[in-house]
Coordinates of C-alpha atoms in Angstrom, one line a residue:
Chain A
M153 CA 45.8 4.4 -24.4
V154 CA 45.0 7.9 -25.5
T155 CA 44.8 10.3 -22.6
S156 CA 43.3 13.8 -23.1
P157 CA 46.0 16.3 -21.5
W158 CA 42.9 18.2 -19.9
R159 CA 41.7 15.1 -18.1
A160 CA 44.0 15.2 -15.2
V161 CA 42.0 13.0 -13.2
P162 CA 40.9 9.7 -14.7
A163 CA 37.2 8.5 -14.5
R164 CA 37.0 6.5 -11.4
P165 CA 37.0 2.7 -12.3
A166 CA 33.7 2.3 -10.1
S167 CA 32.5 -0.8 -11.6
V168 CA 35.7 -2.5 -10.7
R169 CA 35.8 -1.5 -7.0
R170 CA 32.3 -1.5 -5.9
R171 CA 30.7 -5.0 -5.4
G172 CA 27.5 -6.3 -3.9
A173 CA 25.4 -4.2 -1.7
V174 CA 27.4 -1.0 -2.3
L175 CA 27.0 -1.4 -6.1
E176 CA 23.3 -2.1 -5.8
R177 CA 22.7 0.9 -3.5
A178 CA 24.4 3.1 -6.2
I179 CA 22.2 1.9 -8.9
L180 CA 19.0 2.4 -6.9
D181 CA 19.9 5.8 -6.1
A182 CA 20.7 6.5 -9.8
A183 CA 17.3 5.1 -10.6
L184 CA 15.6 7.6 -8.3
E185 CA 17.8 10.4 -9.5
Q186 CA 16.5 9.7 -13.1
L187 CA 12.8 9.3 -11.9
G188 CA 13.2 12.9 -10.2
T189 CA 15.0 14.3 -13.3
V190 CA 13.8 12.7 -16.5
G191 CA 10.7 11.0 -15.0
W192 CA 9.4 7.3 -15.8
K193 CA 9.4 7.7 -19.4
G194 CA 12.5 9.3 -19.8
L195 CA 14.4 6.6 -17.4
T196 CA 16.6 4.3 -19.2
M197 CA 18.7 1.5 -18.0
E198 CA 21.7 3.0 -20.0
G199 CA 21.1 6.3 -18.2
V200 CA 20.9 4.7 -14.8
A201 CA 24.1 2.8 -15.4
A202 CA 25.7 6.0 -16.2
G203 CA 24.5 7.7 -13.2
A204 CA 25.8 4.9 -11.0
Q205 CA 29.2 5.0 -12.9
T206 CA 28.7 1.4 -13.9
G207 CA 28.1 -0.7 -16.9
K208 CA 24.6 -1.4 -18.3
A209 CA 25.3 -5.1 -17.8
A210 CA 25.8 -4.7 -14.1
V211 CA 22.0 -3.1 -14.1
Y212 CA 20.4 -5.9 -16.4
R213 CA 22.2 -8.7 -14.2
R214 CA 20.3 -7.7 -11.2
W215 CA 16.9 -6.3 -12.7
P216 CA 15.7 -7.6 -16.1
S217 CA 13.6 -4.8 -16.7
K218 CA 13.1 -0.8 -15.9
E219 CA 9.8 -1.7 -13.9
D220 CA 11.7 -4.4 -11.7
L221 CA 14.4 -1.6 -11.1
V222 CA 12.1 1.1 -10.2
V223 CA 10.0 -1.1 -7.8
D224 CA 13.0 -2.1 -5.9
A225 CA 14.2 1.6 -6.1
L226 CA 10.9 2.9 -4.6
Q227 CA 11.0 0.3 -1.8
A228 CA 14.5 1.0 -0.8
G229 CA 14.2 4.7 -0.9
L230 CA 10.7 5.7 0.3
P231 CA 10.7 6.9 4.1
R232 CA 8.6 5.1 6.1
L233 CA 5.9 7.2 8.2
E234 CA 6.7 7.0 11.8
G235 CA 3.8 6.6 14.2
V236 CA 2.0 9.9 15.4
P237 CA 2.6 10.4 19.0
D238 CA -0.5 11.3 20.9
L239 CA -0.4 15.1 21.1
G240 CA -3.4 15.4 23.3
G241 CA -5.8 16.4 20.6
V242 CA -6.9 15.3 17.1
R243 CA -6.2 18.9 15.7
E244 CA -2.5 18.6 16.6
D245 CA -2.0 14.8 15.8
L246 CA -3.5 15.5 12.5
L247 CA -1.0 18.2 11.6
A248 CA 1.9 16.3 13.0
L249 CA 1.1 13.5 10.6
C250 CA 0.3 15.8 7.6
R251 CA 3.8 17.4 8.1
Q252 CA 5.2 13.9 7.9
A253 CA 3.4 13.2 4.8
R254 CA 4.2 16.4 3.2
D255 CA 8.1 15.7 4.0
A256 CA 7.5 12.4 2.5
M257 CA 6.0 13.6 -0.6
Y258 CA 8.7 16.2 -1.3
S259 CA 11.6 14.0 -0.7
R260 CA 13.5 12.5 -3.4
P261 CA 12.0 9.2 -3.3
G262 CA 8.7 11.1 -2.9
H263 CA 9.3 13.1 -6.2
A264 CA 10.2 9.7 -7.9
L265 CA 7.1 8.0 -6.7
R266 CA 5.0 10.9 -8.0
A267 CA 6.7 10.6 -11.5
V268 CA 5.6 7.0 -11.5
I269 CA 2.0 7.7 -10.5
H270 CA 1.6 10.7 -12.7
E271 CA 3.1 9.2 -15.9
C272 CA 2.2 5.6 -15.9
D273 CA -0.7 4.4 -17.8
P274 CA -3.2 2.3 -16.2
T275 CA -1.7 -1.1 -17.1
Q276 CA 1.8 0.1 -16.1
V277 CA 0.3 1.4 -12.7
E278 CA -0.8 -1.9 -12.2
R279 CA 2.8 -3.2 -11.8
F280 CA 3.3 -0.5 -9.3
R281 CA 0.1 -0.3 -7.4
G282 CA 1.2 -3.0 -4.9
V283 CA 4.3 -1.1 -3.9
I284 CA 2.4 2.3 -3.8
F285 CA -0.4 0.8 -1.5
A286 CA 2.0 -1.1 0.8
W287 CA 4.4 1.6 1.2
V288 CA 2.4 4.7 1.0
V289 CA -1.3 4.5 1.0
E290 CA -2.0 1.9 3.7
P291 CA 0.7 3.2 6.2
T292 CA -0.8 6.6 5.7
I293 CA -4.3 5.4 6.0
K294 CA -3.6 3.4 8.9
L295 CA -2.0 6.3 11.0
L296 CA -5.0 8.6 10.0
R297 CA -7.6 5.8 11.3
E298 CA -5.4 5.8 14.6
V299 CA -5.6 9.6 15.0
I300 CA -9.2 9.6 14.1
T301 CA -9.9 6.8 16.5
R302 CA -8.2 8.5 19.4
G303 CA -10.3 11.4 18.6
I304 CA -13.2 9.4 18.7
E305 CA -12.2 8.0 22.2
R306 CA -11.6 11.5 23.5
G307 CA -15.2 12.5 22.5
E308 CA -13.7 15.0 20.0
V309 CA -14.7 13.4 17.0
R310 CA -18.0 11.7 15.8
G311 CA -18.2 8.0 16.3
D312 CA -18.6 7.0 12.7
A313 CA -16.0 9.1 11.2
A314 CA -13.3 6.4 10.5
N315 CA -14.9 5.6 7.2
G316 CA -12.9 5.1 3.7
Y317 CA -14.0 8.3 2.5
V318 CA -12.9 10.6 5.5
L319 CA -9.8 8.6 5.5
D320 CA -9.0 9.3 1.8
V321 CA -9.7 13.2 2.1
I322 CA -6.1 14.4 3.1
P323 CA -4.3 12.1 0.7
A324 CA -6.8 13.2 -2.1
M325 CA -6.3 17.0 -1.1
M326 CA -2.6 16.9 -1.0
M327 CA -2.3 14.9 -4.3
Y328 CA -4.9 17.2 -6.2
R329 CA -3.4 20.6 -5.0
S330 CA 0.1 19.6 -5.5
K331 CA -0.8 18.5 -9.1
M332 CA -3.5 21.2 -10.1
C333 CA -2.3 24.1 -8.1
A334 CA 1.4 23.2 -7.9
S335 CA 1.1 23.8 -4.0
E336 CA 3.9 22.6 -1.9
W337 CA 2.0 22.6 1.4
N338 CA 3.6 24.7 3.5
D339 CA 2.7 24.8 7.3
V340 CA 0.0 27.3 7.0
D341 CA -1.8 25.3 4.0
L342 CA -1.7 22.4 6.3
E343 CA -3.4 24.3 9.1
E344 CA -6.0 25.6 6.9
L345 CA -6.7 22.1 5.5
I346 CA -7.0 20.8 9.3
D347 CA -9.1 23.9 10.5
L348 CA -11.4 24.5 7.6
L349 CA -11.8 20.9 6.3
M350 CA -11.0 18.4 8.8
M351 CA -12.1 19.8 11.9
P352 CA -15.8 20.6 10.6
L353 CA -15.8 17.1 9.0
L354 CA -14.9 15.3 12.3
R355 CA -16.9 17.3 14.8
P356 CA -19.4 15.5 16.9
V357 CA -23.0 15.6 16.0
A358 CA -24.8 17.7 18.6
L359 CA -27.2 15.6 20.7
Chain B
M801 CA 1.8 5.0 -60.6
V802 CA 1.8 1.4 -59.4
T803 CA -1.3 0.1 -58.0
S804 CA -1.6 -2.9 -55.9
P805 CA -4.2 -5.3 -57.4
W806 CA -5.7 -6.1 -54.0
R807 CA -6.4 -2.6 -53.1
A808 CA -9.6 -2.4 -54.7
V809 CA -10.8 0.6 -52.9
P810 CA -8.5 3.5 -53.3
A811 CA -7.4 5.7 -50.3
R812 CA -9.9 8.5 -49.9
P813 CA -8.0 11.7 -51.1
A814 CA -9.4 13.3 -47.9
S815 CA -7.3 16.2 -47.8
V816 CA -8.2 17.6 -51.2
R817 CA -11.9 17.2 -50.6
R818 CA -12.3 18.6 -47.2
R819 CA -11.2 22.3 -46.3
G820 CA -11.4 24.8 -43.7
A821 CA -13.5 24.0 -40.8
V822 CA -14.5 20.3 -41.7
L823 CA -10.7 19.5 -42.0
E824 CA -10.1 21.3 -38.8
R825 CA -12.6 19.6 -36.9
A826 CA -11.2 16.0 -38.4
I827 CA -7.7 17.3 -37.1
L828 CA -9.0 18.2 -33.6
D829 CA -10.8 14.8 -33.4
A830 CA -7.8 13.0 -34.1
A831 CA -5.7 14.8 -31.6
L832 CA -8.5 13.9 -29.1
E833 CA -8.4 10.3 -30.4
Q834 CA -4.6 10.1 -30.0
L835 CA -4.6 11.7 -26.6
G836 CA -7.2 8.8 -25.4
T837 CA -5.2 6.2 -27.0
V838 CA -1.3 6.9 -26.9
G839 CA -1.5 9.7 -24.5
W840 CA 0.0 13.1 -24.5
K841 CA 3.8 11.8 -24.9
G842 CA 2.8 9.2 -27.6
L843 CA 0.9 12.0 -29.5
T844 CA 2.8 13.1 -32.8
M845 CA 1.6 15.4 -35.5
E846 CA 2.3 12.7 -37.9
G847 CA -0.1 10.4 -36.1
V848 CA -2.7 13.0 -35.9
A849 CA -2.4 13.9 -39.5
A850 CA -2.8 10.1 -40.2
G851 CA -5.7 9.9 -38.2
A852 CA -7.3 12.7 -39.9
Q853 CA -6.4 11.1 -43.4
T854 CA -4.6 14.3 -44.4
G855 CA -0.9 15.3 -44.5
K856 CA 1.5 16.6 -41.9
A857 CA 1.5 19.9 -43.7
A858 CA -1.9 20.5 -43.3
V859 CA -1.6 20.1 -39.3
Y860 CA 1.4 22.2 -39.0
R861 CA -0.2 24.8 -41.2
R862 CA -2.9 25.5 -38.6
W863 CA -1.0 24.4 -35.3
P864 CA 2.8 25.0 -35.1
S865 CA 3.4 22.8 -32.2
K866 CA 1.7 19.9 -30.7
E867 CA 1.0 21.8 -27.5
D868 CA -1.1 24.6 -29.8
L869 CA -2.9 21.6 -31.2
V870 CA -3.7 20.0 -27.8
V871 CA -4.9 23.2 -26.3
D872 CA -7.4 23.8 -29.2
A873 CA -8.5 20.2 -29.3
L874 CA -9.4 20.3 -25.5
Q875 CA -11.2 23.7 -25.8
A876 CA -13.2 22.3 -28.7
G877 CA -14.0 18.7 -27.6
L878 CA -14.7 19.3 -23.6
P879 CA -18.3 19.2 -22.6
R880 CA -19.4 22.2 -20.7
L881 CA -21.0 21.4 -17.5
E882 CA -24.5 22.3 -17.5
G883 CA -26.0 24.6 -14.4
V884 CA -27.3 22.3 -11.7
P885 CA -31.3 22.7 -11.3
D886 CA -32.4 23.4 -8.1
L887 CA -33.9 20.0 -6.9
G888 CA -34.9 21.1 -3.5
G889 CA -32.0 19.8 -1.3
V890 CA -28.1 19.9 -1.3
R891 CA -27.9 16.2 -1.1
E892 CA -29.9 15.9 -4.7
D893 CA -28.1 19.0 -6.0
L894 CA -24.6 17.8 -5.3
L895 CA -25.5 14.1 -6.5
A896 CA -26.9 15.8 -9.7
L897 CA -23.6 17.7 -10.2
C898 CA -21.3 14.8 -9.3
R899 CA -22.9 12.8 -11.9
Q900 CA -22.6 15.5 -14.7
A901 CA -18.7 15.8 -13.6
R902 CA -18.3 12.0 -13.8
D903 CA -19.9 11.8 -17.5
A904 CA -17.6 14.8 -18.3
M905 CA -14.7 12.7 -16.8
Y906 CA -15.2 9.8 -18.6
S907 CA -16.0 11.2 -21.9
R908 CA -13.4 11.1 -24.7
P909 CA -12.2 14.7 -24.2
G910 CA -12.1 13.9 -20.6
H911 CA -10.0 11.0 -20.9
A912 CA -7.7 13.1 -23.2
L913 CA -7.7 15.8 -20.6
R914 CA -6.7 13.3 -17.7
A915 CA -3.8 11.9 -20.0
V916 CA -2.5 15.6 -20.4
I917 CA -2.8 16.2 -16.7
H918 CA -1.1 13.0 -15.5
E919 CA 1.8 13.0 -18.2
C920 CA 2.9 16.4 -18.3
D921 CA 5.7 17.6 -16.1
P922 CA 5.2 21.0 -14.2
T923 CA 6.6 23.2 -17.1
Q924 CA 4.2 21.6 -19.8
V925 CA 1.4 21.5 -17.5
E926 CA 1.8 25.6 -17.1
R927 CA 0.9 25.7 -20.9
F928 CA -2.3 23.8 -20.0
R929 CA -3.2 25.2 -16.8
G930 CA -5.2 28.1 -18.3
V931 CA -7.5 25.7 -20.4
I932 CA -7.8 23.3 -17.6
F933 CA -8.9 25.8 -15.1
A934 CA -11.1 27.8 -17.6
W935 CA -12.9 25.1 -19.1
V936 CA -12.9 22.4 -16.1
V937 CA -12.1 23.7 -12.8
E938 CA -13.6 27.0 -12.6
P939 CA -17.0 25.8 -13.9
T940 CA -17.1 23.0 -11.5
I941 CA -16.2 25.1 -8.3
K942 CA -18.5 27.8 -9.6
L943 CA -21.4 25.3 -9.6
L944 CA -20.5 23.7 -6.4
R945 CA -20.4 27.2 -4.9
E946 CA -24.0 27.7 -6.2
V947 CA -25.4 24.3 -4.8
I948 CA -23.6 24.9 -1.5
T949 CA -25.0 28.6 -1.2
R950 CA -28.5 27.4 -2.0
G951 CA -28.0 25.1 0.9
I952 CA -26.9 27.7 3.2
E953 CA -29.9 29.9 2.3
R954 CA -32.1 26.9 2.9
G955 CA -30.5 26.3 6.3
E956 CA -29.4 22.9 5.4
V957 CA -25.6 23.9 5.1
R958 CA -23.4 26.0 7.8
G959 CA -22.9 29.4 7.0
D960 CA -19.1 29.2 6.5
A961 CA -19.0 26.1 4.3
A962 CA -18.4 27.9 1.0
N963 CA -14.6 28.0 1.2
G964 CA -11.8 26.8 -1.1
Y965 CA -11.1 23.6 0.8
V966 CA -14.6 22.4 1.1
L967 CA -15.2 23.3 -2.8
D968 CA -11.9 21.2 -3.5
V969 CA -12.9 18.1 -2.0
I970 CA -15.0 16.7 -4.5
P971 CA -12.6 17.2 -7.6
A972 CA -9.9 16.0 -5.5
M973 CA -11.5 12.7 -4.3
M974 CA -12.6 12.1 -7.9
M975 CA -9.2 12.6 -9.1
Y976 CA -7.5 10.6 -6.4
R977 CA -9.7 7.6 -6.4
S978 CA -9.8 7.5 -10.3
K979 CA -6.0 7.5 -10.4
M980 CA -5.2 5.6 -7.3
C981 CA -8.0 3.1 -7.1
A982 CA -9.1 3.0 -10.7
S983 CA -12.5 4.0 -9.5
E984 CA -15.1 4.6 -12.3
W985 CA -17.4 6.5 -9.9
N986 CA -20.5 4.6 -10.2
D987 CA -23.7 6.1 -8.8
V988 CA -23.4 4.1 -5.6
D989 CA -19.8 5.5 -5.1
L990 CA -21.4 8.9 -5.9
E991 CA -23.9 8.6 -3.1
E992 CA -21.4 7.4 -0.5
L993 CA -19.1 10.1 -1.3
I994 CA -22.1 12.7 -0.8
D995 CA -23.6 10.7 2.3
L996 CA -20.4 9.7 4.0
L997 CA -18.2 12.6 3.3
M998 CA -20.2 15.8 2.1
M999 CA -23.3 15.7 4.2
P1000 CA -21.4 15.3 7.5
L1001 CA -18.9 18.1 6.3
L1002 CA -21.6 20.7 5.4
R1003 CA -24.1 20.1 8.1
P1004 CA -25.1 23.2 10.1
V1005 CA -23.4 23.7 13.6
A1006 CA -26.0 22.9 16.4
L1007 CA -26.8 26.1 18.4

């Protein structure tokens, strides 16, 4: 074996030592890393294997295609939104939920997910739609519905506000301004979103 | 020169016959066509030249990079939103504007633009942001502001409604549901958007 004199530390024979769940976790991590750096279209099974310091065969043995790999990487990595505690008012509840959503959006799996959403064409998006809806859209909408329903029960929110269009406003605005205006949704932006948009939208109809 | 016996009609020597504005138009059209079919990342100068039935040199002579070509193709092709006639009420005015925006969105240049928006990474998007804002976002927001201001003057709309968050709701919802739900925004969807979201958002505060 030829060794370079300047390579004092030999490459770690990672694929020999890691097995099963540990190696899988390293591969899924490397897939998220690739999505965040080179995006969906730039991601290759070779690149993921290199990132996980393993061989391509170890990746293909578990995931026959990059779609399969990315679906599992997103499912394993995406943070789940916690429930929203009842803070006593719809404004504070919505703010708490928006902060959670923003933090998830700018987490590493969040960046990876946005790469998938933005780069995939409609046919490819179909492959991911189930994951995106089950892990991101539906939990967010469910929490929004809870917060708005609590507001209705408190008499702060008009009774017919928990419909699909109202529930989609926050996700839609967050996606739109992040993409079109490169907004990072700092706390002031989130407060304005609630005070200038959601509160007027939700206020009860005067009798 | 070797001719194939089955090629009865010789390829049209297009690049010889078309010059100046006519050839430019053909190249820009071919660029929009490519964006609509293979997307931003799939678009190549070779592909555009082939689509325009000309040589690669004719394309590079006018546009040194695919960014330059796509900027010009979008500027030349995107339909301009017309003004919104005063239909007597904010609901009808908003519906008319949304129908125009929907038709532009699903035109060929609209598809091309969405390919650019969705596929470009943030650095590339910077290159197109000026075009997108000048040709799409700003004209739409300007018309929305006009329609909402007319509503305020009529007393149909609360006085503080013409703010940036309210003005972004329609573009954000149209982008979000087109991307995430593959909505094509038929007329019923647009009416629901106005009746379930915009009208409650805009209604005057009871005194």
